[in-house]
Coordinates of C-alpha atoms and ligand atoms in Angstrom, one line a residue:
X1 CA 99.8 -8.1 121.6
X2 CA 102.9 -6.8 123.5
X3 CA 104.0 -3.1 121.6
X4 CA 107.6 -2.8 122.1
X5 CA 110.1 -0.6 120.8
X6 CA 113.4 -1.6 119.9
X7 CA 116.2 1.3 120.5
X8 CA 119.9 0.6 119.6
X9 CA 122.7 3.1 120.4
X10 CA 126.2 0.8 119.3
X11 CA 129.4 2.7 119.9
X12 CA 130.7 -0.2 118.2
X13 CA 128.8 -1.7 115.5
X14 CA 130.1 -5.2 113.5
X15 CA 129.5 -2.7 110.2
X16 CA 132.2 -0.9 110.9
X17 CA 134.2 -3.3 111.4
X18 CA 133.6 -5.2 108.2
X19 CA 134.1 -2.0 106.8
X20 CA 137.5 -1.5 108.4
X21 CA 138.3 -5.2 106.6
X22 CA 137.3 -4.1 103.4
X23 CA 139.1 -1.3 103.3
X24 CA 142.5 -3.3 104.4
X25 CA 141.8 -6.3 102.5
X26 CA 142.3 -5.6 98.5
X27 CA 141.3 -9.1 97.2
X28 CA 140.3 -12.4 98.7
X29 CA 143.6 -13.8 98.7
X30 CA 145.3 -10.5 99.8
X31 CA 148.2 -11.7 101.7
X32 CA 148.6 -12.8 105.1
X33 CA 150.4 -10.0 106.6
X34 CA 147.4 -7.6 106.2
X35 CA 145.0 -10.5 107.0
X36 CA 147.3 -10.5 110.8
X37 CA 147.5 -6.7 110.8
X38 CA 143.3 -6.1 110.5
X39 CA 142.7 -9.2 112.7
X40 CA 144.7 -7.8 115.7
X41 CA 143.6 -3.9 114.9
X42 CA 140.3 -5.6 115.2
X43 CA 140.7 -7.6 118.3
X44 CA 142.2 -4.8 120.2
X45 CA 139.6 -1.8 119.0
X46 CA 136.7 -4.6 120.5
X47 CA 138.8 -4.9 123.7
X48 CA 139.0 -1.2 124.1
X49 CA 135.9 0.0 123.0
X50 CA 134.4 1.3 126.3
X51 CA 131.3 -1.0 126.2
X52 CA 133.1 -4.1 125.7
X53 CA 132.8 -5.2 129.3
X54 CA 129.0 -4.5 129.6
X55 CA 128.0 -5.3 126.1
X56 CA 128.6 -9.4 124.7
X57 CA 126.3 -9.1 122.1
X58 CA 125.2 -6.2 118.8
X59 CA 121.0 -7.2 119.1
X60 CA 120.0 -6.5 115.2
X61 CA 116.3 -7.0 114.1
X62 CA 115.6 -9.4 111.2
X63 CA 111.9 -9.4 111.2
X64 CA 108.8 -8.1 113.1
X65 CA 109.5 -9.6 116.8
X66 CA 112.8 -11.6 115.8
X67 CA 116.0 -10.8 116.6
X68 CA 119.7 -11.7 115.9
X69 CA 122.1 -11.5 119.0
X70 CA 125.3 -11.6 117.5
X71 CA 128.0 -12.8 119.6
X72 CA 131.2 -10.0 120.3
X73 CA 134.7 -11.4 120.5
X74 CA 135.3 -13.2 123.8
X75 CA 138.2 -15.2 124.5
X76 CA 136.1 -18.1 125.4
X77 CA 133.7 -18.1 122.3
X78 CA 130.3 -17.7 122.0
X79 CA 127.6 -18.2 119.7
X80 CA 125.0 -15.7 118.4
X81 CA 121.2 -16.0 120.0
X82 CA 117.8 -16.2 118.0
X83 CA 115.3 -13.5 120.1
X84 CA 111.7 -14.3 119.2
X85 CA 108.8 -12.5 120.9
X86 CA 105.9 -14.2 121.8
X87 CA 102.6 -12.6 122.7
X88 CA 103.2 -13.0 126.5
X89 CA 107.0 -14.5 127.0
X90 CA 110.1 -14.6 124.6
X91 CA 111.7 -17.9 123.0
X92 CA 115.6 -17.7 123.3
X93 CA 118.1 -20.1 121.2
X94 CA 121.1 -20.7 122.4
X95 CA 123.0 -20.0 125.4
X96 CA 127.1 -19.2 125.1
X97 CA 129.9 -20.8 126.9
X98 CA 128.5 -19.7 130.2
X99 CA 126.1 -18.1 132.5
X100 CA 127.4 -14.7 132.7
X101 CA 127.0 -14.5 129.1
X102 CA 123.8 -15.6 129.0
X103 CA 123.2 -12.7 132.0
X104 CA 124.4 -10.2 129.7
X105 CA 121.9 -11.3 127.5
X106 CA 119.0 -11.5 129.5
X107 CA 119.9 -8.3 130.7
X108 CA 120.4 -6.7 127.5
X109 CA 116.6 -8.5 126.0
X110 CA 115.2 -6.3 128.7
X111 CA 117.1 -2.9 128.1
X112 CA 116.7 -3.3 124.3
X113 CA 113.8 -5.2 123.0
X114 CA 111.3 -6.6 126.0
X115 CA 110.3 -6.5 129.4
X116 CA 108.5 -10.2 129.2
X117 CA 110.1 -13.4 130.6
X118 CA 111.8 -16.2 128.5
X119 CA 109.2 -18.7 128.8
X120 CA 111.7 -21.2 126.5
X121 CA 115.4 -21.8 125.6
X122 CA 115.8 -23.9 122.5
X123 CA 119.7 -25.9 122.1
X124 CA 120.5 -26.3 118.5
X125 CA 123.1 -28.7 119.6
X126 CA 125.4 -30.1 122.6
X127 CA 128.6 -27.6 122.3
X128 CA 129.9 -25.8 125.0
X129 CA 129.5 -22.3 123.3
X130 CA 125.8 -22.6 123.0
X131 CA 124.5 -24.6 126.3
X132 CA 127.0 -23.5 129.0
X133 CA 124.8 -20.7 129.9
X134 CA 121.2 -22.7 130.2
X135 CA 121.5 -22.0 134.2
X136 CA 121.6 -18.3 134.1
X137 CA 118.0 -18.6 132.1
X138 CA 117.2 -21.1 135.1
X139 CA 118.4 -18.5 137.9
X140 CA 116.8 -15.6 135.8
X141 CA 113.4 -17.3 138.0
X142 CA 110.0 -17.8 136.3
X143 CA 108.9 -20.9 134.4
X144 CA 111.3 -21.5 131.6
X145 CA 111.7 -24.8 129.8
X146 CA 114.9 -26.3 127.7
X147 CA 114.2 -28.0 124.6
X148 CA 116.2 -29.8 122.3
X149 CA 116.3 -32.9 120.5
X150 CA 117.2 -36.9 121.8
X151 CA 120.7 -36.9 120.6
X152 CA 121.4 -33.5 121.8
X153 CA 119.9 -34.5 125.4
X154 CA 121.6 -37.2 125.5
X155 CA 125.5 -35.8 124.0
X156 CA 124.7 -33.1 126.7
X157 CA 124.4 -36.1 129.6
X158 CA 127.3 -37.6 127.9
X159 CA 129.8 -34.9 126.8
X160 CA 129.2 -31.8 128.5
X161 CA 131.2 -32.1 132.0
X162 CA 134.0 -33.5 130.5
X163 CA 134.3 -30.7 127.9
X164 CA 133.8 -27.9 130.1
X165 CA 136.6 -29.5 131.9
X166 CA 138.9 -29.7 128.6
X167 CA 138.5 -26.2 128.7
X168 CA 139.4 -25.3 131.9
X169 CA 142.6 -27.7 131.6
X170 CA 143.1 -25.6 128.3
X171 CA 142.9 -22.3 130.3
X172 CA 146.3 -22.0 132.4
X173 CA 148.3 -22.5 129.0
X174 CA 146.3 -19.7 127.5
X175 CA 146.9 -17.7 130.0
X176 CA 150.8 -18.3 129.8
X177 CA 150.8 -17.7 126.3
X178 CA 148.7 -14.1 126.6
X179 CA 151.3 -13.0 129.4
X180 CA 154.2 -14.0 127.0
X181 CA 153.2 -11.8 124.4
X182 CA 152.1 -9.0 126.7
X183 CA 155.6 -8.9 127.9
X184 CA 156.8 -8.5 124.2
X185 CA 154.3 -6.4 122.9
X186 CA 155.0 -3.8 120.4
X187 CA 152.1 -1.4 121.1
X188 CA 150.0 -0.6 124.4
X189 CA 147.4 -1.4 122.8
X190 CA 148.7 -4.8 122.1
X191 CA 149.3 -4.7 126.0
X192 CA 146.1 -3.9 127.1
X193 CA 144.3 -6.5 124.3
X194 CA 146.5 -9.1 126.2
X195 CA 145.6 -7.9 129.7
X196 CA 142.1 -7.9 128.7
X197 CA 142.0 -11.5 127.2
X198 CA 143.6 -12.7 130.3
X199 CA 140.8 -10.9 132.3
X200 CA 138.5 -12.7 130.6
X201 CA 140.0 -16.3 130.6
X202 CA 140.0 -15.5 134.6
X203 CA 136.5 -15.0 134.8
X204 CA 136.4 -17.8 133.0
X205 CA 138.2 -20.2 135.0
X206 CA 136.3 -19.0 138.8
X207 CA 132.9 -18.9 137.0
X208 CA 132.8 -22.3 135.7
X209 CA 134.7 -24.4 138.0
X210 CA 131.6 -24.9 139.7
X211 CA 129.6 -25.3 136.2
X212 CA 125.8 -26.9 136.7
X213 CA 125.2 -28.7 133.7
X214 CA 121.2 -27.9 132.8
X215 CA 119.7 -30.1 130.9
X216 CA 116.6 -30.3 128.5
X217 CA 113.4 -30.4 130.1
X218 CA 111.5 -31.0 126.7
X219 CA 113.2 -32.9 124.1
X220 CA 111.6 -34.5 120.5
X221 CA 112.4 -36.6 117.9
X222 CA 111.2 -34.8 114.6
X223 CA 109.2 -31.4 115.5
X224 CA 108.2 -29.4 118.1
X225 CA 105.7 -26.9 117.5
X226 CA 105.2 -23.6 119.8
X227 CA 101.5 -22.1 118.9
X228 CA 101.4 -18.8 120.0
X229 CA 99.0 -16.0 119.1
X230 CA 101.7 -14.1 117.1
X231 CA 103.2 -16.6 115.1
X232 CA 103.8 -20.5 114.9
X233 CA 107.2 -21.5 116.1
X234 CA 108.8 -24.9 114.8
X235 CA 111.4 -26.6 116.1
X236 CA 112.8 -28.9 113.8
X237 CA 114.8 -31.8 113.3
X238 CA 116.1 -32.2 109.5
X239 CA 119.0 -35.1 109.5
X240 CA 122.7 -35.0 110.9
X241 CA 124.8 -32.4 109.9
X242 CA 127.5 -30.5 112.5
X243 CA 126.4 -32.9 115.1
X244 CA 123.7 -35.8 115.4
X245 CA 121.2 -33.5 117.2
X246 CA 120.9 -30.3 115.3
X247 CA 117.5 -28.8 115.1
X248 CA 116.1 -25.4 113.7
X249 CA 113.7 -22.9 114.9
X250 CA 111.6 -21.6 112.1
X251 CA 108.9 -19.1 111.9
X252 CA 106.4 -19.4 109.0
X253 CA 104.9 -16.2 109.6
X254 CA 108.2 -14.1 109.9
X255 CA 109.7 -16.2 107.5
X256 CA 113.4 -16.6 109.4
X257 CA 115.1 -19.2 110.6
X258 CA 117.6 -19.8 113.2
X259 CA 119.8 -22.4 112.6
X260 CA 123.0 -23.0 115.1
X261 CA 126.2 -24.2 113.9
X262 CA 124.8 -26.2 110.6
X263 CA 124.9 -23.1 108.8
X264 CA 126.6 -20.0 109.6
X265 CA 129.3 -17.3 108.3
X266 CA 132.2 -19.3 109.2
X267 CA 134.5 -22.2 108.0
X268 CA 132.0 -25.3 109.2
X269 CA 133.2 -27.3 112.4
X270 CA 133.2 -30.9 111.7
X271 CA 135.0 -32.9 114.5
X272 CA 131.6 -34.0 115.7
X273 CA 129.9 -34.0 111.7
X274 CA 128.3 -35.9 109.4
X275 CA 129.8 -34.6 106.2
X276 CA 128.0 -36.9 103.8
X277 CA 124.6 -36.3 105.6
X278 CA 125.0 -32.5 106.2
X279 CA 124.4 -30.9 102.7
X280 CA 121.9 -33.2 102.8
X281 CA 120.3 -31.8 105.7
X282 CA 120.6 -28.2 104.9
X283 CA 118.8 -28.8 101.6
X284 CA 115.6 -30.0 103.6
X285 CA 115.8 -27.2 106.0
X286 CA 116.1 -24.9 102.4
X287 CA 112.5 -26.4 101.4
X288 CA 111.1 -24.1 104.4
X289 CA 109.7 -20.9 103.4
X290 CA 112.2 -18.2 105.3
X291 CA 114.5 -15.4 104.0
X292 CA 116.6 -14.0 107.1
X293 CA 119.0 -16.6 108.9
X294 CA 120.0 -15.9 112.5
X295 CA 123.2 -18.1 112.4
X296 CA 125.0 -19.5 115.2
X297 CA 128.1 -17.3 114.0
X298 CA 128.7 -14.6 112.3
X299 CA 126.4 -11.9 110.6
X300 CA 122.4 -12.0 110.4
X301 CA 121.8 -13.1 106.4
X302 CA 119.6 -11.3 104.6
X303 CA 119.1 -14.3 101.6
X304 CA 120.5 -17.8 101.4
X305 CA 123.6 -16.6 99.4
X306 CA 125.9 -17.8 101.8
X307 CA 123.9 -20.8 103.4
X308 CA 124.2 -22.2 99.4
X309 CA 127.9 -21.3 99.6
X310 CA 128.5 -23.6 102.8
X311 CA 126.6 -26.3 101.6
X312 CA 128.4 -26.7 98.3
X313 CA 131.6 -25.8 100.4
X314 CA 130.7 -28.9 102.3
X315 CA 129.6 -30.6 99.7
X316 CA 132.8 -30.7 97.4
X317 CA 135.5 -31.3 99.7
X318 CA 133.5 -34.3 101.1
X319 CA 133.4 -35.3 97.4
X320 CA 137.3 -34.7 97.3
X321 CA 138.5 -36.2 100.5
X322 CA 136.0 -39.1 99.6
X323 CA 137.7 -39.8 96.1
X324 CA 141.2 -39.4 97.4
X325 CA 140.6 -42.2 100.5
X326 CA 139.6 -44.5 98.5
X327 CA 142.7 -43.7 96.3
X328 CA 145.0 -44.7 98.9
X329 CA 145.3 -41.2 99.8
X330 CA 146.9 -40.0 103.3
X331 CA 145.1 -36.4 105.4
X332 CA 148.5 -35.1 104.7
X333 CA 148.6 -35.7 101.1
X334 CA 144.8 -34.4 100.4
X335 CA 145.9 -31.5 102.6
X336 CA 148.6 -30.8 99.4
X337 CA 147.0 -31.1 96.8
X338 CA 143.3 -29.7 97.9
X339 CA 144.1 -26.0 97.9
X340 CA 141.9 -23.0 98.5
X341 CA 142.6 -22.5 95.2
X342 CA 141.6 -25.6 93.8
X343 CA 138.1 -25.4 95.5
X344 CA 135.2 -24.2 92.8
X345 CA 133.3 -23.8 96.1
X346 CA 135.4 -21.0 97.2
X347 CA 135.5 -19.0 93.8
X348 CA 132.3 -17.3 93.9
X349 CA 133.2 -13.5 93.9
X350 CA 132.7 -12.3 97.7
X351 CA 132.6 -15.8 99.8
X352 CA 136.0 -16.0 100.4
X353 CA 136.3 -12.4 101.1
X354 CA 132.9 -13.0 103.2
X355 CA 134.9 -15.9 105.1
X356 CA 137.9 -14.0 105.6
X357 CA 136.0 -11.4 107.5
X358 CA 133.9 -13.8 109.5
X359 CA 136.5 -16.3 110.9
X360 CA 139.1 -13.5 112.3
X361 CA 137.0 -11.9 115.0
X362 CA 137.9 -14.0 117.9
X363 CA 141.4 -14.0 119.5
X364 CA 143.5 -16.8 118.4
X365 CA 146.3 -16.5 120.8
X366 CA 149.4 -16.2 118.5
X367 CA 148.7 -16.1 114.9
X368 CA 145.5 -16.2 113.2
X369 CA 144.2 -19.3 111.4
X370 CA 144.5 -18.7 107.8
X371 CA 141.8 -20.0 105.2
X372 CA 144.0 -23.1 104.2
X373 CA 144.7 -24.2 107.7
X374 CA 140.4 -24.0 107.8
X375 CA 140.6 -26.4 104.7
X376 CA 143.0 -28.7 106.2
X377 CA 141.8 -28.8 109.3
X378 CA 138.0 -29.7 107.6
X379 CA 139.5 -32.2 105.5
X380 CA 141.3 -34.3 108.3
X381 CA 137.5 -33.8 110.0
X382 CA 135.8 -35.2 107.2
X383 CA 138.5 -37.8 106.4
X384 CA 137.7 -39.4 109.7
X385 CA 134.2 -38.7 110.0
X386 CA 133.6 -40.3 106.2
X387 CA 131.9 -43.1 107.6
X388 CA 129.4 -42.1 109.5
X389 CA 126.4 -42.2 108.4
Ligands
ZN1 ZN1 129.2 -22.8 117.9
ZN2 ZN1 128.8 -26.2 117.3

């Protein structure tokens, strides 16, 4: 078996900032102001810290040959990877909003955790921020297959193209807006954070206007099972949840799992959900046997503290928004009277704290999303998305 040492040296690790937030933030509902103040601080430390240009990712171990690769602030997100290490090759899940980021990564497996080739790349699901990268894995050389599940394969063949190009058509205005507030910025710090983001949105643009969609080589309906002499990996598929397609990749031996967007540190995305299906489908993937979750946002999770959180999170505002249609009820009016508040989901004594520090590390461009515009924004989701199935 393959003896490899894992070395980190951070100049800027995600624990300080989350203690930076702690310190600013007095309560969970501390008020907006601060909320603005420690998200920009943030922002701009991450854009001047003199790694930020090399280093995309903070590599953390969660169990004996698996690793979290969680995802820095970029202005074009990107999601965290799952690192396993085979006996010969390496297993990689997920792949960023595009191939330079999935370079860095590459790149960075090597320097920090193994010298083998990644032999598979697993797609938890179809958005941009976790297959736009696939090619760099492809032009890394070596024999690497894609795997992901039917629906995924086949919203990839459908969606993918056009959304790339949604974001590149979303770019120029970006760009316009970063330049505005550089010109009115009150610090040069400010300045350079907006120089920087407008660096990146640039790179952006020239790298993926000539995007090469990659799509799964292996694909499966309910499991796909990896035997290798280390451990067992399984890829599975539990129900709908944040898209049609979502799979896991859990590892009985090492007891983690990684599990994309369906559960992670953040307000859930659910333009493209199932929200009557998805706590559903989170409780069957809670019947496996793991501890750790590598999430497709957000921190490494040591327990399933905050995977029960989301799912009841989920849960009750479906329940809400539910009632409330039938009721006659408009988005707008659900949007009044379901407050943050209101939400027993949201009460448990560090989740909304937890949230607040999760969903402010990437640049907003003007002001930050605040935790009722997450509500509101999930509730028009799931108000439209009620009926499927
Ligand atoms: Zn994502
Ligand atoms: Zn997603």
């Amino acid at each position: 078996m393959h003896n490899h040492t894992h070395t980190q040296s951070h100049s800027y690790h995600p624990q300080s900032r989350r203690d930076f937030f702690r310190i600013l933030i007095g309560g969970p509902l501390a008020g907006a102001s601060i909320l603005e103040l420690a998200w920009h601080r943030a922002a701009w430390a991450r854009a001047l810290a003199p790694t930020a240009d090399a280093q995309l990712f903070d590599i953390e171990k969660v169990a004996e040959g698996v690793y979290c690769a969680m995802a820095r602030p970029q202005a074009q997100i990107n999601c965290n990877a799952a690192i396993f290490v085979n006996t010969s090759d390496v297993l990689v899940v997920d792949t960023h909003s595009q191939p330079s980021a999935a370079a860095s990564l590459i790149a960075q497996i090597k320097k920090e955790i193994t010298p083998m080739p990644v032999r598979y790349v697993v797609n938890t699901h179809f958005h941009g921020d976790h297959i736009q990268g696939n090619q760099a894995y492809r032009v890394a050389g070596g024999k690497v297959d894609f795997i992901a599940s039917e629906p995924t394969k086949q919203l990839m063949s459908d969606l993918a193209q056009r959304r790339v190009q949604a974001s590149l058509d979303g770019v120029p205005k970006q760009i316009d807006a970063m330049r505005g507030r550089a010109d009115k910025a009150g610090s040069a710090a400010e300045k350079a954070f907006c120089e920087e983001q407008i660096r990146q949105l640039q790179a952006y643009q020239s790298e993926m206007k000539s995007f090469t969609l990659e799509l799964p080589t292996i694909t499966f309906e309910k499991s796909y099972v990896i035997k290798d002499k280390a451990h067992e990996l399984h890829l599975e598929f539990h129900g709908r949840a944040h898209t049609a397609g979502d799979v896991v990749v859990f590892c009985p031996e090492r007891r983690v799992v990684a599990t994309g967007d369906m559960i992670h540190g953040r307000f859930p995305y659910m333009a493209d959900g199932f929200p009557r299906s998805w706590p559903k489908t989170i409780d069957s993937v809670a019947a496996l046997g793991f501890d750790k979750i590598c999430p497709g946002h957000g921190p490494a999770q040591q327990n399933r503290e905050r995977m029960t959180n989301m799912r009841d999170y989920i849960a009750e505002l479906t329940e809400k928004v539910e009632a409330g249609k039938k009721a006659g009820m408009s988005i707008a009016d659900l949007q009044k009277t379901i407050t943050v508040a209101s939400l027993k989901s949201l009460r448990s004594p560090d989740y909304l704290k937890y949230l607040s520090d999760n969903s402010y590390d990437m640049p907003r461009f003007g002001r930050p999303v605040q935790l009722q515009d997450n509500v509101n924004t999930n509730i028009a989701d799931i108000y439209n998305n009620l009926e499927k199935p």
